[in-house]
JSON list of C-alpha atoms in Angstrom, two decimals:
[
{"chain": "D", "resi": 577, "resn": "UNK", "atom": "CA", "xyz": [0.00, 0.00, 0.00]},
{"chain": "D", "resi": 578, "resn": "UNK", "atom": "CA", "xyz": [0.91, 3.25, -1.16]},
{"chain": "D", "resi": 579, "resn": "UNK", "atom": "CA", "xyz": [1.11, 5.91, 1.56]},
{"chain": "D", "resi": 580, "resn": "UNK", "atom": "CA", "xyz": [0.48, 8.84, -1.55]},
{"chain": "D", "resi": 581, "resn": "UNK", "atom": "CA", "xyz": [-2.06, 7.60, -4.24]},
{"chain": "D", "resi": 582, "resn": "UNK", "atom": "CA", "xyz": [-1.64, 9.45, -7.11]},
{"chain": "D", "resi": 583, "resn": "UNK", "atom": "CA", "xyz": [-4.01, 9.47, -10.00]},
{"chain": "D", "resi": 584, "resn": "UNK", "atom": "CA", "xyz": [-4.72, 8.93, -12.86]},
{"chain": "D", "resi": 585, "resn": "UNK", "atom": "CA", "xyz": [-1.81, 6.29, -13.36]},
{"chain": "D", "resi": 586, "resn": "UNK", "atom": "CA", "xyz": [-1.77, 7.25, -17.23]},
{"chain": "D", "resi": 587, "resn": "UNK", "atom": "CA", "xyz": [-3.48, 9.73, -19.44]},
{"chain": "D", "resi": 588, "resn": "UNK", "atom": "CA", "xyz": [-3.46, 10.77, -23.32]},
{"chain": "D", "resi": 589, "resn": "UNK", "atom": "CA", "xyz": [-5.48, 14.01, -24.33]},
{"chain": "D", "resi": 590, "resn": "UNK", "atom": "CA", "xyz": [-5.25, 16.14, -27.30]},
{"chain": "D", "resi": 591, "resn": "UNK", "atom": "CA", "xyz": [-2.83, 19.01, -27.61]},
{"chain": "D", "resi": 592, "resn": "UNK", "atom": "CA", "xyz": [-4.81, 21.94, -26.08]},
{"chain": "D", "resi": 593, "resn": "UNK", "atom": "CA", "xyz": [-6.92, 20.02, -23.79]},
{"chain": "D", "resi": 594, "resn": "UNK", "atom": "CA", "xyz": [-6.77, 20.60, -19.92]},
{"chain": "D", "resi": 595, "resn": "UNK", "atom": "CA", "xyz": [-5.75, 18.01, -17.52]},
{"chain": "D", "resi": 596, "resn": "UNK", "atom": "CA", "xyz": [-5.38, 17.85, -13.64]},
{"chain": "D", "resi": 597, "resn": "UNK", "atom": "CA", "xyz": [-3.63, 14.90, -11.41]},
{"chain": "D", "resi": 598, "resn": "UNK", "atom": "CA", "xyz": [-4.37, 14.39, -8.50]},
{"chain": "D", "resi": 599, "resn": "UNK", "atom": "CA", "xyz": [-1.97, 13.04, -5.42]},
{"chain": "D", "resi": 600, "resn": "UNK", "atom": "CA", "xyz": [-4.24, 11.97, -1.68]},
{"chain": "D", "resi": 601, "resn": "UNK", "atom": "CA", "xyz": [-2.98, 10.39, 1.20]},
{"chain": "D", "resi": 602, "resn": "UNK", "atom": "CA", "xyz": [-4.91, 10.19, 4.63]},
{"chain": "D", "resi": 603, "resn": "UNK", "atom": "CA", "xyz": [-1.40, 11.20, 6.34]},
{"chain": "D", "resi": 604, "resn": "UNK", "atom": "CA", "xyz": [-0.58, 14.83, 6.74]},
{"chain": "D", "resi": 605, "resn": "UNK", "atom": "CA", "xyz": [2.96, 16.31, 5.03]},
{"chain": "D", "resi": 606, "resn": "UNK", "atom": "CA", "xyz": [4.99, 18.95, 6.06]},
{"chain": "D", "resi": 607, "resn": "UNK", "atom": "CA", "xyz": [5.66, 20.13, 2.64]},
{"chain": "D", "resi": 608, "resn": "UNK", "atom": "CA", "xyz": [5.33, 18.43, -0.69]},
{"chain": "D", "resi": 609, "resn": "UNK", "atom": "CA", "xyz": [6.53, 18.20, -4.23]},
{"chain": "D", "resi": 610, "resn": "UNK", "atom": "CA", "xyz": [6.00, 18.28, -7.51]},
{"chain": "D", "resi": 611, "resn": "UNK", "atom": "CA", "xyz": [8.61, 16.69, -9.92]},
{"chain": "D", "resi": 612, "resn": "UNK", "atom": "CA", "xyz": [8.68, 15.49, -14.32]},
{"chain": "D", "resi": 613, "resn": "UNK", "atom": "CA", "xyz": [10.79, 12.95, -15.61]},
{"chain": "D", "resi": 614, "resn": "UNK", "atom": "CA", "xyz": [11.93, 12.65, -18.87]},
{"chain": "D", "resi": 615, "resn": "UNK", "atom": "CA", "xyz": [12.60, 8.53, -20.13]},
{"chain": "D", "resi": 616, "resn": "UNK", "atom": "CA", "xyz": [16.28, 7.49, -18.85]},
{"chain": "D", "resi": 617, "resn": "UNK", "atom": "CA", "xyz": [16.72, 10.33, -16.22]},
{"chain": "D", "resi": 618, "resn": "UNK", "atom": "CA", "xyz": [16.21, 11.71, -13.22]},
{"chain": "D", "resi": 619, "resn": "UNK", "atom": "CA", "xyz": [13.19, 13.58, -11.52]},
{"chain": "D", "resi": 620, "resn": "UNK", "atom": "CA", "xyz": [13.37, 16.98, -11.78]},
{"chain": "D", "resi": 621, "resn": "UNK", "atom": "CA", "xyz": [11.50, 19.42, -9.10]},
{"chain": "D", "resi": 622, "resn": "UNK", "atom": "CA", "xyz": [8.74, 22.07, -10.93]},
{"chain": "D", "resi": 623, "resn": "UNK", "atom": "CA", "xyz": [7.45, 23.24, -7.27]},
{"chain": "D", "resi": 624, "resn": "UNK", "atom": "CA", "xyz": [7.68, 22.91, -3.49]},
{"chain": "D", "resi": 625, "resn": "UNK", "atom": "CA", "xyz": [3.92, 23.69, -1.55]},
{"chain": "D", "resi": 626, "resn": "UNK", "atom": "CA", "xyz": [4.43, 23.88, 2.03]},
{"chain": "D", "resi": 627, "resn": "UNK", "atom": "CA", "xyz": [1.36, 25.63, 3.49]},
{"chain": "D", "resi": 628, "resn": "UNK", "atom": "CA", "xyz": [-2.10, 24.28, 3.69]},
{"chain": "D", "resi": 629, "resn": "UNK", "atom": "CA", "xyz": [-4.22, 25.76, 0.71]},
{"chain": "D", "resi": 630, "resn": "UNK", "atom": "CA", "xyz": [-1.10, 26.73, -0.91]},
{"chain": "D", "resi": 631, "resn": "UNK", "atom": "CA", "xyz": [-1.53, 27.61, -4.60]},
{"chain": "D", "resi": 632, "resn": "UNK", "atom": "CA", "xyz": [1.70, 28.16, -6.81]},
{"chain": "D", "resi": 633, "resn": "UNK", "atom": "CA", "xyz": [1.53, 28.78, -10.55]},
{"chain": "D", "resi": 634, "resn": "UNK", "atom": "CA", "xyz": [4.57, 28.20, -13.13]},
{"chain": "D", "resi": 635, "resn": "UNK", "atom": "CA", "xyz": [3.13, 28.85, -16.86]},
{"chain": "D", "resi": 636, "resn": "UNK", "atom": "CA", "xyz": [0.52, 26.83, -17.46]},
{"chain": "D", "resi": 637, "resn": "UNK", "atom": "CA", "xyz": [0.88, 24.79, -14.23]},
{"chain": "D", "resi": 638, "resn": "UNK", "atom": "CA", "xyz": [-1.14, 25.00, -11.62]},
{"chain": "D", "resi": 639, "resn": "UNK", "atom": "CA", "xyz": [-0.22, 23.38, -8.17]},
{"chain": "D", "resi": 640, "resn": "UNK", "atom": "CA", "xyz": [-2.52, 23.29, -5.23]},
{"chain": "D", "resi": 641, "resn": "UNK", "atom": "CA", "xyz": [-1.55, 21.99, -1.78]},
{"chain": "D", "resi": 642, "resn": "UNK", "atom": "CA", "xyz": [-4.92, 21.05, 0.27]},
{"chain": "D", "resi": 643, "resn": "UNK", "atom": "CA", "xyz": [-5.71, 22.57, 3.52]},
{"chain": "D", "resi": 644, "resn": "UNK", "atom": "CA", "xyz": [-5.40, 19.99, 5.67]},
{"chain": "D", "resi": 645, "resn": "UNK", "atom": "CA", "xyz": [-1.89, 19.22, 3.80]},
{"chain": "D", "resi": 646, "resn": "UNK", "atom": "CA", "xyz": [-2.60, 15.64, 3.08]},
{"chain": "D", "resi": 647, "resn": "UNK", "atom": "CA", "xyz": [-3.35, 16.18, -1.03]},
{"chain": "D", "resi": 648, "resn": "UNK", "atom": "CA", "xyz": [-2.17, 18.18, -3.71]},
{"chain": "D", "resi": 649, "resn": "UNK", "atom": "CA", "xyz": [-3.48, 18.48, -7.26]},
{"chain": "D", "resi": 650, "resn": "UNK", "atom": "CA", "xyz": [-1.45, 19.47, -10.77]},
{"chain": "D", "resi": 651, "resn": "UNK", "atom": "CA", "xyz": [-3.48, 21.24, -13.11]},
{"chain": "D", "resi": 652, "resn": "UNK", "atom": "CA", "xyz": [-2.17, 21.72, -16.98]},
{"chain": "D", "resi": 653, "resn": "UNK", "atom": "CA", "xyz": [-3.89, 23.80, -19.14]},
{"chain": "D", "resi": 654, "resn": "UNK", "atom": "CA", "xyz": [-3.51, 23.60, -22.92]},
{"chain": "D", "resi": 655, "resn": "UNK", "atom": "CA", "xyz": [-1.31, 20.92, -22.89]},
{"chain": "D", "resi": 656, "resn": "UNK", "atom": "CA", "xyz": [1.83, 20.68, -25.39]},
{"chain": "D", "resi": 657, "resn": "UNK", "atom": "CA", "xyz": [3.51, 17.47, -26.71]},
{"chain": "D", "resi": 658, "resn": "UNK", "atom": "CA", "xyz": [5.88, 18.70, -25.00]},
{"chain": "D", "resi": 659, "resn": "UNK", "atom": "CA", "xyz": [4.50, 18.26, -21.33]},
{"chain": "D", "resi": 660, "resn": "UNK", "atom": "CA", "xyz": [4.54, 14.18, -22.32]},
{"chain": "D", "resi": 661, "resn": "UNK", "atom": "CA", "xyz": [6.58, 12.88, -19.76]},
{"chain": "D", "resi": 662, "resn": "UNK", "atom": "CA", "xyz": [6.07, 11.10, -16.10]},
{"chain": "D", "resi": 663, "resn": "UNK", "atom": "CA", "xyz": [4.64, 13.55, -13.00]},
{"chain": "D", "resi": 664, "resn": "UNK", "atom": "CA", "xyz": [5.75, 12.81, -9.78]},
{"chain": "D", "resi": 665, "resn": "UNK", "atom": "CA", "xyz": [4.79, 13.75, -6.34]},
{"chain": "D", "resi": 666, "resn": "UNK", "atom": "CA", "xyz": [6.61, 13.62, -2.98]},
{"chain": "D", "resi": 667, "resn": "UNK", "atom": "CA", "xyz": [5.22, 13.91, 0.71]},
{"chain": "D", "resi": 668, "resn": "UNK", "atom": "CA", "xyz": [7.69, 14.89, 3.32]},
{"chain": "D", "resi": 669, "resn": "UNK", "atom": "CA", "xyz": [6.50, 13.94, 6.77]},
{"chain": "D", "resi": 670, "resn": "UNK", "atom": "CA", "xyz": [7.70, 15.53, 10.55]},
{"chain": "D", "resi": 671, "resn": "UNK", "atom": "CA", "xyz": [11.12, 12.91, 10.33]},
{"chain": "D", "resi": 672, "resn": "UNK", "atom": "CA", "xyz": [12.20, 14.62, 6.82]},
{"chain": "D", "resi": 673, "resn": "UNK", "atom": "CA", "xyz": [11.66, 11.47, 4.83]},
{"chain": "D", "resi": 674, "resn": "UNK", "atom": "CA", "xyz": [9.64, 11.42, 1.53]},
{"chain": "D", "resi": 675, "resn": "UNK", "atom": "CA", "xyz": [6.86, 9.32, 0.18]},
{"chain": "D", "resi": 676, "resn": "UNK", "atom": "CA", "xyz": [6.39, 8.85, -3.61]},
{"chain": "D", "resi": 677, "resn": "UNK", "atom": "CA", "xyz": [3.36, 8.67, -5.64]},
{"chain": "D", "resi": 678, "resn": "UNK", "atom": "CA", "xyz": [3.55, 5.82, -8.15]},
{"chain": "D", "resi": 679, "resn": "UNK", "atom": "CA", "xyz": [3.14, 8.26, -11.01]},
{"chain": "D", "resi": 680, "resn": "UNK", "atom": "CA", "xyz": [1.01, 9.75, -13.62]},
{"chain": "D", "resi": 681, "resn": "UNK", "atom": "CA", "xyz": [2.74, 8.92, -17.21]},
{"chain": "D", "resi": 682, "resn": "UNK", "atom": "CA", "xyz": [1.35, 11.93, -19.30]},
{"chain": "D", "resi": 683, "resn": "UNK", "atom": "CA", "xyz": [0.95, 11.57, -23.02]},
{"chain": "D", "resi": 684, "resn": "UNK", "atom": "CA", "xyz": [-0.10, 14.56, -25.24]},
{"chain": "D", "resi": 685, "resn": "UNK", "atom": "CA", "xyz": [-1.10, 13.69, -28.79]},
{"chain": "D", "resi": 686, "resn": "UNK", "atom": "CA", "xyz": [-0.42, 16.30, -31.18]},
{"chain": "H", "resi": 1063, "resn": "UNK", "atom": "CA", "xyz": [23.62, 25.16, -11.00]},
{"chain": "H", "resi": 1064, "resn": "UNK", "atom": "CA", "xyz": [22.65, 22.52, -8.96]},
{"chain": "H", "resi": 1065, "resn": "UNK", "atom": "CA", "xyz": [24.82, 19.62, -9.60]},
{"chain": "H", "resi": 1066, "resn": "UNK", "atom": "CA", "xyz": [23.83, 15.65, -8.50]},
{"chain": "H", "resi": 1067, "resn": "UNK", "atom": "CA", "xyz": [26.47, 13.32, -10.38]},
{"chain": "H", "resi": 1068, "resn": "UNK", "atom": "CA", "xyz": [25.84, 9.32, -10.17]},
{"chain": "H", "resi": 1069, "resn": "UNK", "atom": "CA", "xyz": [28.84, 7.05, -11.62]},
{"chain": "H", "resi": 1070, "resn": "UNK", "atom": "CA", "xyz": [27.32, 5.00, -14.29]},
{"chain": "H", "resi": 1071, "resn": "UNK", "atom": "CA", "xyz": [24.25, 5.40, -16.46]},
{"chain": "H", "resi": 1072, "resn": "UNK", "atom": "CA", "xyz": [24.03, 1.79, -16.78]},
{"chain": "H", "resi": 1073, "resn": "UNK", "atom": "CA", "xyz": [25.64, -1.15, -15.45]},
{"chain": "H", "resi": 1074, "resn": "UNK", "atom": "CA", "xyz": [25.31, -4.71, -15.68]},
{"chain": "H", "resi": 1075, "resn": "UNK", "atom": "CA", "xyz": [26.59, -6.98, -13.33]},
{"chain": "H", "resi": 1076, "resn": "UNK", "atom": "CA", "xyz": [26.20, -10.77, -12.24]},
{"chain": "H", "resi": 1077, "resn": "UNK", "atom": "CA", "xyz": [24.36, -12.70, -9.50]},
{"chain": "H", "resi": 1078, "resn": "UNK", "atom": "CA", "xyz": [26.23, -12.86, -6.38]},
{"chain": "H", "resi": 1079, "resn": "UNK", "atom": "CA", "xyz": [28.81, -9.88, -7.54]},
{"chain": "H", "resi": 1080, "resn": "UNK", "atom": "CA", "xyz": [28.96, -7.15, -4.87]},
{"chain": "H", "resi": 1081, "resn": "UNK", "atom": "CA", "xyz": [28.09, -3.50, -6.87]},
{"chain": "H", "resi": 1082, "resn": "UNK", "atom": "CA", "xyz": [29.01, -0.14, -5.57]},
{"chain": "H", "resi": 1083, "resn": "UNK", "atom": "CA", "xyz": [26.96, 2.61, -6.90]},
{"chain": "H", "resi": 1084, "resn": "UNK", "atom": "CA", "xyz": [28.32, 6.52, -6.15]},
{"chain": "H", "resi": 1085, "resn": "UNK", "atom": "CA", "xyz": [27.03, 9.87, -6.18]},
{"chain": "H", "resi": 1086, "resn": "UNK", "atom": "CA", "xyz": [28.83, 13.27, -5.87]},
{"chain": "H", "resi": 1087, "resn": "UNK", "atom": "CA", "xyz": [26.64, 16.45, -4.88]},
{"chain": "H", "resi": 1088, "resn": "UNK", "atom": "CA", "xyz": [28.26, 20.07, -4.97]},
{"chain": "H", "resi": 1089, "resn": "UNK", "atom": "CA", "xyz": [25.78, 22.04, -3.53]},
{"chain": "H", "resi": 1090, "resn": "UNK", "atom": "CA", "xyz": [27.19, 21.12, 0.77]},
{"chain": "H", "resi": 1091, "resn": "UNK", "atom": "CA", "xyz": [24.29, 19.18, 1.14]},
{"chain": "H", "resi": 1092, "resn": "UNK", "atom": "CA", "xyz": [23.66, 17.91, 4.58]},
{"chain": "H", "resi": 1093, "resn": "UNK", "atom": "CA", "xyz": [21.37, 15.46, 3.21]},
{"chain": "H", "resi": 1094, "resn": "UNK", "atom": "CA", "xyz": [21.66, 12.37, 0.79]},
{"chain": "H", "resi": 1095, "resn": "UNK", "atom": "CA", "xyz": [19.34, 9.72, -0.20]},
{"chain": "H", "resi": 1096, "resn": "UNK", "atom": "CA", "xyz": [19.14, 6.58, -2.81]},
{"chain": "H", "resi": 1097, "resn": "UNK", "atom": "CA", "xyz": [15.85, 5.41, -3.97]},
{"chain": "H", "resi": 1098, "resn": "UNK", "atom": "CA", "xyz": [14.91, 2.82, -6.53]},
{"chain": "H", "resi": 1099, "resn": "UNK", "atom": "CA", "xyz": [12.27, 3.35, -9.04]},
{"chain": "H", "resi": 1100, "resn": "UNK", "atom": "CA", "xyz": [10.26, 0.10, -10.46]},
{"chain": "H", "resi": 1101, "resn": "UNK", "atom": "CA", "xyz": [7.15, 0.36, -13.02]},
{"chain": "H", "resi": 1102, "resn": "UNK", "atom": "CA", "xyz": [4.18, 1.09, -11.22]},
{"chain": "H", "resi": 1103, "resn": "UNK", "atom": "CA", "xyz": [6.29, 1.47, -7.67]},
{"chain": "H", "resi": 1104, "resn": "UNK", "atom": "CA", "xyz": [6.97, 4.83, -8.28]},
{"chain": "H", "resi": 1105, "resn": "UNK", "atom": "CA", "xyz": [10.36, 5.46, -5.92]},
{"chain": "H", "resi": 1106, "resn": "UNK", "atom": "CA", "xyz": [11.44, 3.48, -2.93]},
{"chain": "H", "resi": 1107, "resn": "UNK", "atom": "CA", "xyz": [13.93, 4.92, -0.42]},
{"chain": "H", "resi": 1108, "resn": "UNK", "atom": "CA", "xyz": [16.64, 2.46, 0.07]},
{"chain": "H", "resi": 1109, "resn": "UNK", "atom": "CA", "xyz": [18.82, 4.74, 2.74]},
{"chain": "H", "resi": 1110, "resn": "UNK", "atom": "CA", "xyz": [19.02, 7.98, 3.96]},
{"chain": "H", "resi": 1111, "resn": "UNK", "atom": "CA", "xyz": [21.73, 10.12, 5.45]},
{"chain": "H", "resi": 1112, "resn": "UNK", "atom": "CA", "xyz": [21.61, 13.27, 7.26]},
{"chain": "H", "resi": 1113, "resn": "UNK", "atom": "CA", "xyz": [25.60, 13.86, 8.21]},
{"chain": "H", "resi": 1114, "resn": "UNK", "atom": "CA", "xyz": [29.10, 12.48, 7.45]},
{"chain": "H", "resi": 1115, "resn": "UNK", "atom": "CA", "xyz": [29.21, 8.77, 8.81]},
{"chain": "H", "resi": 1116, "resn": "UNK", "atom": "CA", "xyz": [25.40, 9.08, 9.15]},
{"chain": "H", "resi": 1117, "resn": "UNK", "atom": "CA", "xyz": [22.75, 6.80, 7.91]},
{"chain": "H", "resi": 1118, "resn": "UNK", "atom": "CA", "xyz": [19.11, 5.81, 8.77]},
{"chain": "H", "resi": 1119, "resn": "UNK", "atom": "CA", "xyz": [17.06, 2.85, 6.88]},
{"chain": "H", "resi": 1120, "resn": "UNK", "atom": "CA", "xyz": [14.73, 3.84, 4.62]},
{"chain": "H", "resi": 1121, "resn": "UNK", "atom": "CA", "xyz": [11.62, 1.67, 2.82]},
{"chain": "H", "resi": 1122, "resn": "UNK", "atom": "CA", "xyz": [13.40, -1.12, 1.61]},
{"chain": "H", "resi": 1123, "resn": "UNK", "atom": "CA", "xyz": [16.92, -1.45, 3.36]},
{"chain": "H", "resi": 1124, "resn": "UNK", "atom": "CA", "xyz": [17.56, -5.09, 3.21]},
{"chain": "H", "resi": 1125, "resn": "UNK", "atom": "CA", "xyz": [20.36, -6.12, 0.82]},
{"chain": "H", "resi": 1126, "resn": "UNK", "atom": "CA", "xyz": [21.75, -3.06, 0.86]},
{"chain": "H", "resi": 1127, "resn": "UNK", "atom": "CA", "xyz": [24.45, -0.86, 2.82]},
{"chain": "H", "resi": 1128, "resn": "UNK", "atom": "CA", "xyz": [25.50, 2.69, 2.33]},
{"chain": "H", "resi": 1129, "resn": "UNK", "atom": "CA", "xyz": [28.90, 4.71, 3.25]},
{"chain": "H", "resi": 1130, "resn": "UNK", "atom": "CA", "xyz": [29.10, 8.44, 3.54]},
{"chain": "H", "resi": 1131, "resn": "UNK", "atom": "CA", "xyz": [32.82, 9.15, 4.56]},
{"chain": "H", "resi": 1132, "resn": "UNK", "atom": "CA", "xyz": [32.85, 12.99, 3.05]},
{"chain": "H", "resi": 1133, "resn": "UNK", "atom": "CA", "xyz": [29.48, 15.04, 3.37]},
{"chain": "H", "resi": 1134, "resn": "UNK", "atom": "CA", "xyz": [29.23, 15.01, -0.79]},
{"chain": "H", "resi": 1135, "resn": "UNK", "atom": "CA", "xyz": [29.69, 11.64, -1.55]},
{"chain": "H", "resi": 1136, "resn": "UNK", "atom": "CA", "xyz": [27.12, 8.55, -0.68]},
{"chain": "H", "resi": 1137, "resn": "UNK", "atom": "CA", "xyz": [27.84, 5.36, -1.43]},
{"chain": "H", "resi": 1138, "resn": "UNK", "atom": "CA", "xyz": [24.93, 3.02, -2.03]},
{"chain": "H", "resi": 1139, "resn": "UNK", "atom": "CA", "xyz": [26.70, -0.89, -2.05]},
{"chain": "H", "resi": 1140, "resn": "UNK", "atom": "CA", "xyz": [24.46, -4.06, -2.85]},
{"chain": "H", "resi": 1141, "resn": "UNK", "atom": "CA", "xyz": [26.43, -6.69, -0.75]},
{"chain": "H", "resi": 1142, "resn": "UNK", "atom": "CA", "xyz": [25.74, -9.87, -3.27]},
{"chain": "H", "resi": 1143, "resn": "UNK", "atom": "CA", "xyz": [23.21, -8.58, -6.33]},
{"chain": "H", "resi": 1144, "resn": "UNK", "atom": "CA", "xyz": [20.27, -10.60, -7.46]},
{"chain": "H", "resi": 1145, "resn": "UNK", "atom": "CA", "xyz": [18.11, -10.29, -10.20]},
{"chain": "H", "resi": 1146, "resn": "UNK", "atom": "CA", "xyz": [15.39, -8.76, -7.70]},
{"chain": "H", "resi": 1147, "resn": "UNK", "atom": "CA", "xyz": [17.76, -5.85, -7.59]},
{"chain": "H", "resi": 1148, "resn": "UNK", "atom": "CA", "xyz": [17.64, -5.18, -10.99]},
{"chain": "H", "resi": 1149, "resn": "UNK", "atom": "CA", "xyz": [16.10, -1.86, -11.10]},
{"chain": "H", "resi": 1150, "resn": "UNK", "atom": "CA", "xyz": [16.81, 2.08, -11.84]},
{"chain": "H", "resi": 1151, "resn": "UNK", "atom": "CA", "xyz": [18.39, 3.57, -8.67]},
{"chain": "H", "resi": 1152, "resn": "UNK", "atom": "CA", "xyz": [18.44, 7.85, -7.88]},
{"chain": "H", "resi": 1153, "resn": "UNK", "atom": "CA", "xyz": [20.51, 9.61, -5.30]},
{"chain": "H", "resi": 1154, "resn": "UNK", "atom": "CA", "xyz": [19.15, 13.08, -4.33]},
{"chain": "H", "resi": 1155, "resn": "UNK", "atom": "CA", "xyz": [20.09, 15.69, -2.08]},
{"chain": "H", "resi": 1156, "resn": "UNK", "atom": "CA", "xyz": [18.76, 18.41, 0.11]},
{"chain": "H", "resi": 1157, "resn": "UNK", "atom": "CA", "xyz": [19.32, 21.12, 2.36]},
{"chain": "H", "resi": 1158, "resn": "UNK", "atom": "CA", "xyz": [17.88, 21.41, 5.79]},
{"chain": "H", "resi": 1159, "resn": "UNK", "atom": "CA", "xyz": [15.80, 24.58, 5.19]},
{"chain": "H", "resi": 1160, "resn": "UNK", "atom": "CA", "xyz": [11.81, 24.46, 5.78]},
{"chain": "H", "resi": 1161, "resn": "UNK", "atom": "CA", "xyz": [11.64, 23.77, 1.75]},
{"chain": "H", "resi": 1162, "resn": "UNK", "atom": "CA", "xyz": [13.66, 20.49, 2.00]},
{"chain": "H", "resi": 1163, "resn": "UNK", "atom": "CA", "xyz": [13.79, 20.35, -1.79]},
{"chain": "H", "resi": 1164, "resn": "UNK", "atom": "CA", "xyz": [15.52, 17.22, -3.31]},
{"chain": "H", "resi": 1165, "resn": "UNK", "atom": "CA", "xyz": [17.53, 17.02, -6.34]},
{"chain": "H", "resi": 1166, "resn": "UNK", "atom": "CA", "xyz": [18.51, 14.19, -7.92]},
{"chain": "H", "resi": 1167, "resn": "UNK", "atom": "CA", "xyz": [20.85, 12.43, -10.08]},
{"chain": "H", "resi": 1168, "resn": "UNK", "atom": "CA", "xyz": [20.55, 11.55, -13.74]},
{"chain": "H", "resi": 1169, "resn": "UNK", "atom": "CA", "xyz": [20.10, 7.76, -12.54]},
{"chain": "H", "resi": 1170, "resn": "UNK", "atom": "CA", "xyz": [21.86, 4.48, -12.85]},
{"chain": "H", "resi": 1171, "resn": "UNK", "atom": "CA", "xyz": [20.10, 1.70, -14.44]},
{"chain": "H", "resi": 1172, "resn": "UNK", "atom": "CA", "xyz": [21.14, -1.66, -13.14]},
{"chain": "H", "resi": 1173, "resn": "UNK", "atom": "CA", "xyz": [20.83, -4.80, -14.47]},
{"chain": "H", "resi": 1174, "resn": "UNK", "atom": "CA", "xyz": [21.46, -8.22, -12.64]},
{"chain": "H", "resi": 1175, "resn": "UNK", "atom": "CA", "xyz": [21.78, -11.14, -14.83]}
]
């Protein structure tokens, strides 16, 4: 068992199409993160949320930490081929270790 | 720049062979980690270390040791490889500041035959 569920485990939309991921857990995180990974390498961090209700925007990303700091949610809108690669995200609990989600493997059809 | 180096891309290496895996941060890190990432497992911590000659067990410790003799280099060691080890394995490092944020290595894929 998973202690960060993240869904949906794969998607494929349409170039311009809007998509959101979701990551839940029923334990609460002191901070957590947002990371892509390209095939062959490693994860690479977009955004840290760290306070309850926490909303951070980079371009067309939209990050949302819940308020109760046990979820988070990645929003895309107008998706590019070139967002097609695997989202991660990363719990941190009170001992400064990290929980993984399992993935969502993004693919945006041109 | 941020800068997490890991000594092979990809290795192969038999059953039974002991396999050292490095990684090199330049950023004075306090922190060091080495995960494994499996289809559909997303990534595992393996070990942890939070100071020089420091280490704490992570997820899935067993059949695996770790070294940190010099704050920027952590040494992740598989004792006697088998082919359930066969798997992509990232170091990462962080700071101790509220953020915590983890960068990580390009990735070593290993392969136990």
């Amino acid at each position: 068992t998973q202690l960060l569920e993240q869904s949906p485990q794969f998607l494929s939309i349409q170039e311009g199409e809007n998509l959101t991921v979701y990551c839940n857990s029923s334990s609460v995180f002191s901070s957590l993160q947002w990371y892509r990974q390209e095939p062959g390498e490693g994860p690479v961090l977009l955004v840290t949320v760290v306070t309850g209700g926490e909303v951070k925007k980079l371009k067309r990303l939209t990050f949302q930490f819940g308020d109760a700091r046990k979820d988070s949610s990645l929003h895309i809108t107008a998706a590019q081929p070139g967002d097609t690669v695997l989202y991660l995200c990363a719990g941190r609990d009170n001992f400064n270790k990290f929980y993984f989600g399992s993935g969502t493997k993004l693919n945006v059809k041109p | 720049d941020v800068k997490v180096t890991q000594s092979s891309r990809y290795l192969v290496k038999r059953t039974g062979e002991k396999v050292f895996l490095e990684c090199v941060q330049d950023m004075d890190h306090e922190n060091m980690f080495w995960y494994r990432q499996d289809p559909g497992l997303g990534l595992r911590l393996i070990y942890f270390s939070y100071d020089v000659k420091m280490k704490e067990k992570g997820d899935i410790p067993e059949g695996y040791s770790v070294s940190r003799e010099k704050k920027e280099r952590f040494s992740l060691i598989l004792e006697s490889a088998s082919t359930n080890q066969t798997s992509m394995y990232l170091c990462a490092s962080s700071d101790g500041t509220d953020a915590y944020e983890q960068y990580f290595g390009p990735g070593t894929r290993l392969t136990v035959t």
